[in-house]
Amino acid sequence: MAAVAAPVIVLAGLGLRAVATGDLAKYGGDALYTLLLLALVVLAAPRTTPWKAATIALAVSWAVEFSQLTGVPAELSRHSVAARLVLGSTFNAPDLFWYVVGAAAGWLAVAGHRREHRRGRAMTTRCRRHD
């Protein structure tokens, strides 16, 4: 799931930036940023619980946002588009909330997917017993 979700999230972020402006593009991008981090955590550590993956993604998002107070990301962003996309440049307190939104959405998605997967396995096991 995470291997498919990560590129879809990147495309959603790029698509959002292409069609939206203002707060929708900014804060939607913030939520998608954390959602992407969560997908990468699940991809790297598939047995991680949804709660732990969401917490790690949120912590990284917040760490990047607070690092913007140092000026280092802004300097790196002046020299690299990749750095600008990953690190941003300017601290913005409302971003912290939208990272929570992305982490919560990811937690719900991963937990729901895993619940459905377990339910499907349970059904398969029951069907095999009756064969």
PDB file of C-alpha atoms in Angstrom:
ATOM      1  CA  MET A   1       0.000   0.000   0.000  1.00  0.00           C
ATOM      2  CA  ALA A   2       2.696   2.520   0.991  1.00  0.00           C
ATOM      3  CA  ALA A   3       4.678   1.893  -2.197  1.00  0.00           C
ATOM      4  CA  VAL A   4       1.640   2.931  -4.229  1.00  0.00           C
ATOM      5  CA  ALA A   5       0.526   5.665  -1.847  1.00  0.00           C
ATOM      6  CA  ALA A   6       3.812   7.602  -1.817  1.00  0.00           C
ATOM      7  CA  PRO A   7       3.902   8.481  -5.542  1.00  0.00           C
ATOM      8  CA  VAL A   8       0.145   9.134  -5.520  1.00  0.00           C
ATOM      9  CA  ILE A   9       0.628  11.599  -2.644  1.00  0.00           C
ATOM     10  CA  VAL A  10       3.458  13.340  -4.518  1.00  0.00           C
ATOM     11  CA  LEU A  11       1.259  13.620  -7.614  1.00  0.00           C
ATOM     12  CA  ALA A  12      -1.617  14.929  -5.491  1.00  0.00           C
ATOM     13  CA  GLY A  13       0.673  17.586  -4.034  1.00  0.00           C
ATOM     14  CA  LEU A  14       1.941  18.634  -7.451  1.00  0.00           C
ATOM     15  CA  GLY A  15      -1.605  18.615  -8.802  1.00  0.00           C
ATOM     16  CA  LEU A  16      -2.837  20.716  -5.907  1.00  0.00           C
ATOM     17  CA  ARG A  17      -0.105  23.279  -6.544  1.00  0.00           C
ATOM     18  CA  ALA A  18      -1.010  23.330 -10.248  1.00  0.00           C
ATOM     19  CA  VAL A  19      -4.735  23.978  -9.778  1.00  0.00           C
ATOM     20  CA  ALA A  20      -5.024  25.788  -6.445  1.00  0.00           C
ATOM     21  CA  THR A  21      -3.574  28.917  -4.934  1.00  0.00           C
ATOM     22  CA  GLY A  22      -3.516  30.603  -1.564  1.00  0.00           C
ATOM     23  CA  ASP A  23      -4.378  28.820   1.648  1.00  0.00           C
ATOM     24  CA  LEU A  24      -5.794  25.730  -0.057  1.00  0.00           C
ATOM     25  CA  ALA A  25      -2.531  25.039  -1.886  1.00  0.00           C
ATOM     26  CA  LYS A  26      -0.369  25.954   1.106  1.00  0.00           C
ATOM     27  CA  TYR A  27      -2.145  24.103   3.865  1.00  0.00           C
ATOM     28  CA  GLY A  28      -3.253  21.198   1.679  1.00  0.00           C
ATOM     29  CA  GLY A  29       0.404  20.812   0.749  1.00  0.00           C
ATOM     30  CA  ASP A  30       1.357  20.799   4.432  1.00  0.00           C
ATOM     31  CA  ALA A  31      -1.064  17.961   5.173  1.00  0.00           C
ATOM     32  CA  LEU A  32       0.131  16.017   2.118  1.00  0.00           C
ATOM     33  CA  TYR A  33       3.765  16.541   3.188  1.00  0.00           C
ATOM     34  CA  THR A  34       3.133  14.780   6.497  1.00  0.00           C
ATOM     35  CA  LEU A  35       1.012  12.140   4.781  1.00  0.00           C
ATOM     36  CA  LEU A  36       3.949  11.413   2.459  1.00  0.00           C
ATOM     37  CA  LEU A  37       6.318  11.145   5.414  1.00  0.00           C
ATOM     38  CA  LEU A  38       3.925   8.673   7.039  1.00  0.00           C
ATOM     39  CA  ALA A  39       3.806   6.585   3.845  1.00  0.00           C
ATOM     40  CA  LEU A  40       7.615   6.566   3.750  1.00  0.00           C
ATOM     41  CA  VAL A  41       7.758   5.438   7.390  1.00  0.00           C
ATOM     42  CA  VAL A  42       5.364   2.572   6.638  1.00  0.00           C
ATOM     43  CA  LEU A  43       7.348   1.696   3.515  1.00  0.00           C
ATOM     44  CA  ALA A  44      10.628   1.616   5.456  1.00  0.00           C
ATOM     45  CA  ALA A  45       9.183  -0.179   8.484  1.00  0.00           C
ATOM     46  CA  PRO A  46       6.032  -2.068   7.435  1.00  0.00           C
ATOM     47  CA  ARG A  47       5.399  -3.516  10.906  1.00  0.00           C
ATOM     48  CA  THR A  48       5.276  -0.071  12.508  1.00  0.00           C
ATOM     49  CA  THR A  49       1.916   0.603  14.115  1.00  0.00           C
ATOM     50  CA  PRO A  50      -0.243   3.272  12.468  1.00  0.00           C
ATOM     51  CA  TRP A  51       0.006   5.388  15.643  1.00  0.00           C
ATOM     52  CA  LYS A  52       3.808   5.203  15.704  1.00  0.00           C
ATOM     53  CA  ALA A  53       4.083   5.954  11.969  1.00  0.00           C
ATOM     54  CA  ALA A  54       1.812   8.995  12.375  1.00  0.00           C
ATOM     55  CA  THR A  55       3.787  10.186  15.398  1.00  0.00           C
ATOM     56  CA  ILE A  56       7.112   9.863  13.575  1.00  0.00           C
ATOM     57  CA  ALA A  57       5.777  11.666  10.497  1.00  0.00           C
ATOM     58  CA  LEU A  58       4.372  14.460  12.647  1.00  0.00           C
ATOM     59  CA  ALA A  59       7.600  14.785  14.646  1.00  0.00           C
ATOM     60  CA  VAL A  60       9.678  15.050  11.465  1.00  0.00           C
ATOM     61  CA  SER A  61       7.275  17.610   9.991  1.00  0.00           C
ATOM     62  CA  TRP A  62       7.416  19.712  13.129  1.00  0.00           C
ATOM     63  CA  ALA A  63      11.216  19.382  13.317  1.00  0.00           C
ATOM     64  CA  VAL A  64      11.530  20.653   9.748  1.00  0.00           C
ATOM     65  CA  GLU A  65       9.132  23.529  10.461  1.00  0.00           C
ATOM     66  CA  PHE A  66      10.955  24.573  13.642  1.00  0.00           C
ATOM     67  CA  SER A  67      14.313  24.285  11.855  1.00  0.00           C
ATOM     68  CA  GLN A  68      13.099  27.098   9.619  1.00  0.00           C
ATOM     69  CA  LEU A  69      13.564  29.413  12.604  1.00  0.00           C
ATOM     70  CA  THR A  70      17.331  28.923  12.196  1.00  0.00           C
ATOM     71  CA  GLY A  71      17.561  30.265   8.662  1.00  0.00           C
ATOM     72  CA  VAL A  72      19.432  27.164   7.451  1.00  0.00           C
ATOM     73  CA  PRO A  73      16.536  25.817   5.349  1.00  0.00           C
ATOM     74  CA  ALA A  74      16.064  29.248   3.775  1.00  0.00           C
ATOM     75  CA  GLU A  75      19.723  29.356   2.795  1.00  0.00           C
ATOM     76  CA  LEU A  76      19.624  25.819   1.376  1.00  0.00           C
ATOM     77  CA  SER A  77      16.376  26.610  -0.444  1.00  0.00           C
ATOM     78  CA  ARG A  78      18.041  29.494  -2.265  1.00  0.00           C
ATOM     79  CA  HIS A  79      20.412  27.004  -3.897  1.00  0.00           C
ATOM     80  CA  SER A  80      18.180  23.998  -4.476  1.00  0.00           C
ATOM     81  CA  VAL A  81      14.610  23.411  -5.601  1.00  0.00           C
ATOM     82  CA  ALA A  82      14.716  20.023  -3.856  1.00  0.00           C
ATOM     83  CA  ALA A  83      15.718  21.675  -0.570  1.00  0.00           C
ATOM     84  CA  ARG A  84      12.908  24.199  -0.983  1.00  0.00           C
ATOM     85  CA  LEU A  85      10.371  21.396  -1.524  1.00  0.00           C
ATOM     86  CA  VAL A  86      11.611  19.274   1.377  1.00  0.00           C
ATOM     87  CA  LEU A  87      12.701  21.894   3.924  1.00  0.00           C
ATOM     88  CA  GLY A  88      10.729  25.003   3.052  1.00  0.00           C
ATOM     89  CA  SER A  89      12.167  28.351   4.010  1.00  0.00           C
ATOM     90  CA  THR A  90       9.970  30.328   6.398  1.00  0.00           C
ATOM     91  CA  PHE A  91       8.444  29.303   9.732  1.00  0.00           C
ATOM     92  CA  ASN A  92       4.657  29.561   9.743  1.00  0.00           C
ATOM     93  CA  ALA A  93       2.888  28.506  12.968  1.00  0.00           C
ATOM     94  CA  PRO A  94      -0.410  27.456  11.288  1.00  0.00           C
ATOM     95  CA  ASP A  95       1.555  24.824   9.349  1.00  0.00           C
ATOM     96  CA  LEU A  96       1.947  22.906  12.617  1.00  0.00           C
ATOM     97  CA  PHE A  97      -1.821  22.302  12.739  1.00  0.00           C
ATOM     98  CA  TRP A  98      -2.005  21.126   9.126  1.00  0.00           C
ATOM     99  CA  TYR A  99       0.778  18.625   9.763  1.00  0.00           C
ATOM    100  CA  VAL A 100      -1.472  17.166  12.476  1.00  0.00           C
ATOM    101  CA  VAL A 101      -4.268  16.919   9.907  1.00  0.00           C
ATOM    102  CA  GLY A 102      -1.978  14.976   7.550  1.00  0.00           C
ATOM    103  CA  ALA A 103      -0.781  12.669  10.326  1.00  0.00           C
ATOM    104  CA  ALA A 104      -4.353  11.997  11.455  1.00  0.00           C
ATOM    105  CA  ALA A 105      -5.509  11.268   7.906  1.00  0.00           C
ATOM    106  CA  GLY A 106      -2.597   8.892   7.416  1.00  0.00           C
ATOM    107  CA  TRP A 107      -3.226   7.168  10.740  1.00  0.00           C
ATOM    108  CA  LEU A 108      -6.867   6.617   9.781  1.00  0.00           C
ATOM    109  CA  ALA A 109      -5.925   5.315   6.330  1.00  0.00           C
ATOM    110  CA  VAL A 110      -3.253   2.890   7.544  1.00  0.00           C
ATOM    111  CA  ALA A 111      -5.328   1.649  10.481  1.00  0.00           C
ATOM    112  CA  GLY A 112      -8.349   1.159   8.227  1.00  0.00           C
ATOM    113  CA  HIS A 113      -6.319  -0.633   5.584  1.00  0.00           C
ATOM    114  CA  ARG A 114      -4.787  -2.968   8.145  1.00  0.00           C
ATOM    115  CA  ARG A 115      -8.181  -3.671   9.718  1.00  0.00           C
ATOM    116  CA  GLU A 116      -9.611  -4.583   6.295  1.00  0.00           C
ATOM    117  CA  HIS A 117      -6.556  -6.712   5.528  1.00  0.00           C
ATOM    118  CA  ARG A 118      -6.976  -8.636   8.804  1.00  0.00           C
ATOM    119  CA  ARG A 119     -10.700  -9.056   8.130  1.00  0.00           C
ATOM    120  CA  GLY A 120      -9.935 -10.396   4.652  1.00  0.00           C
ATOM    121  CA  ARG A 121      -7.407 -12.876   6.051  1.00  0.00           C
ATOM    122  CA  ALA A 122      -9.888 -14.009   8.681  1.00  0.00           C
ATOM    123  CA  MET A 123     -12.524 -14.603   6.007  1.00  0.00           C
ATOM    124  CA  THR A 124     -10.047 -16.587   3.893  1.00  0.00           C
ATOM    125  CA  THR A 125      -9.105 -18.714   6.894  1.00  0.00           C
ATOM    126  CA  ARG A 126     -12.774 -19.427   7.688  1.00  0.00           C
ATOM    127  CA  CYS A 127     -13.465 -20.353   4.062  1.00  0.00           C
ATOM    128  CA  ARG A 128     -10.538 -22.757   3.993  1.00  0.00           C
ATOM    129  CA  ARG A 129     -11.818 -24.505   7.129  1.00  0.00           C
ATOM    130  CA  HIS A 130     -15.132 -25.184   5.405  1.00  0.00           C
ATOM    131  CA  ASP A 131     -13.551 -26.643   2.241  1.00  0.00           C
TER     132      ASP A 131
END
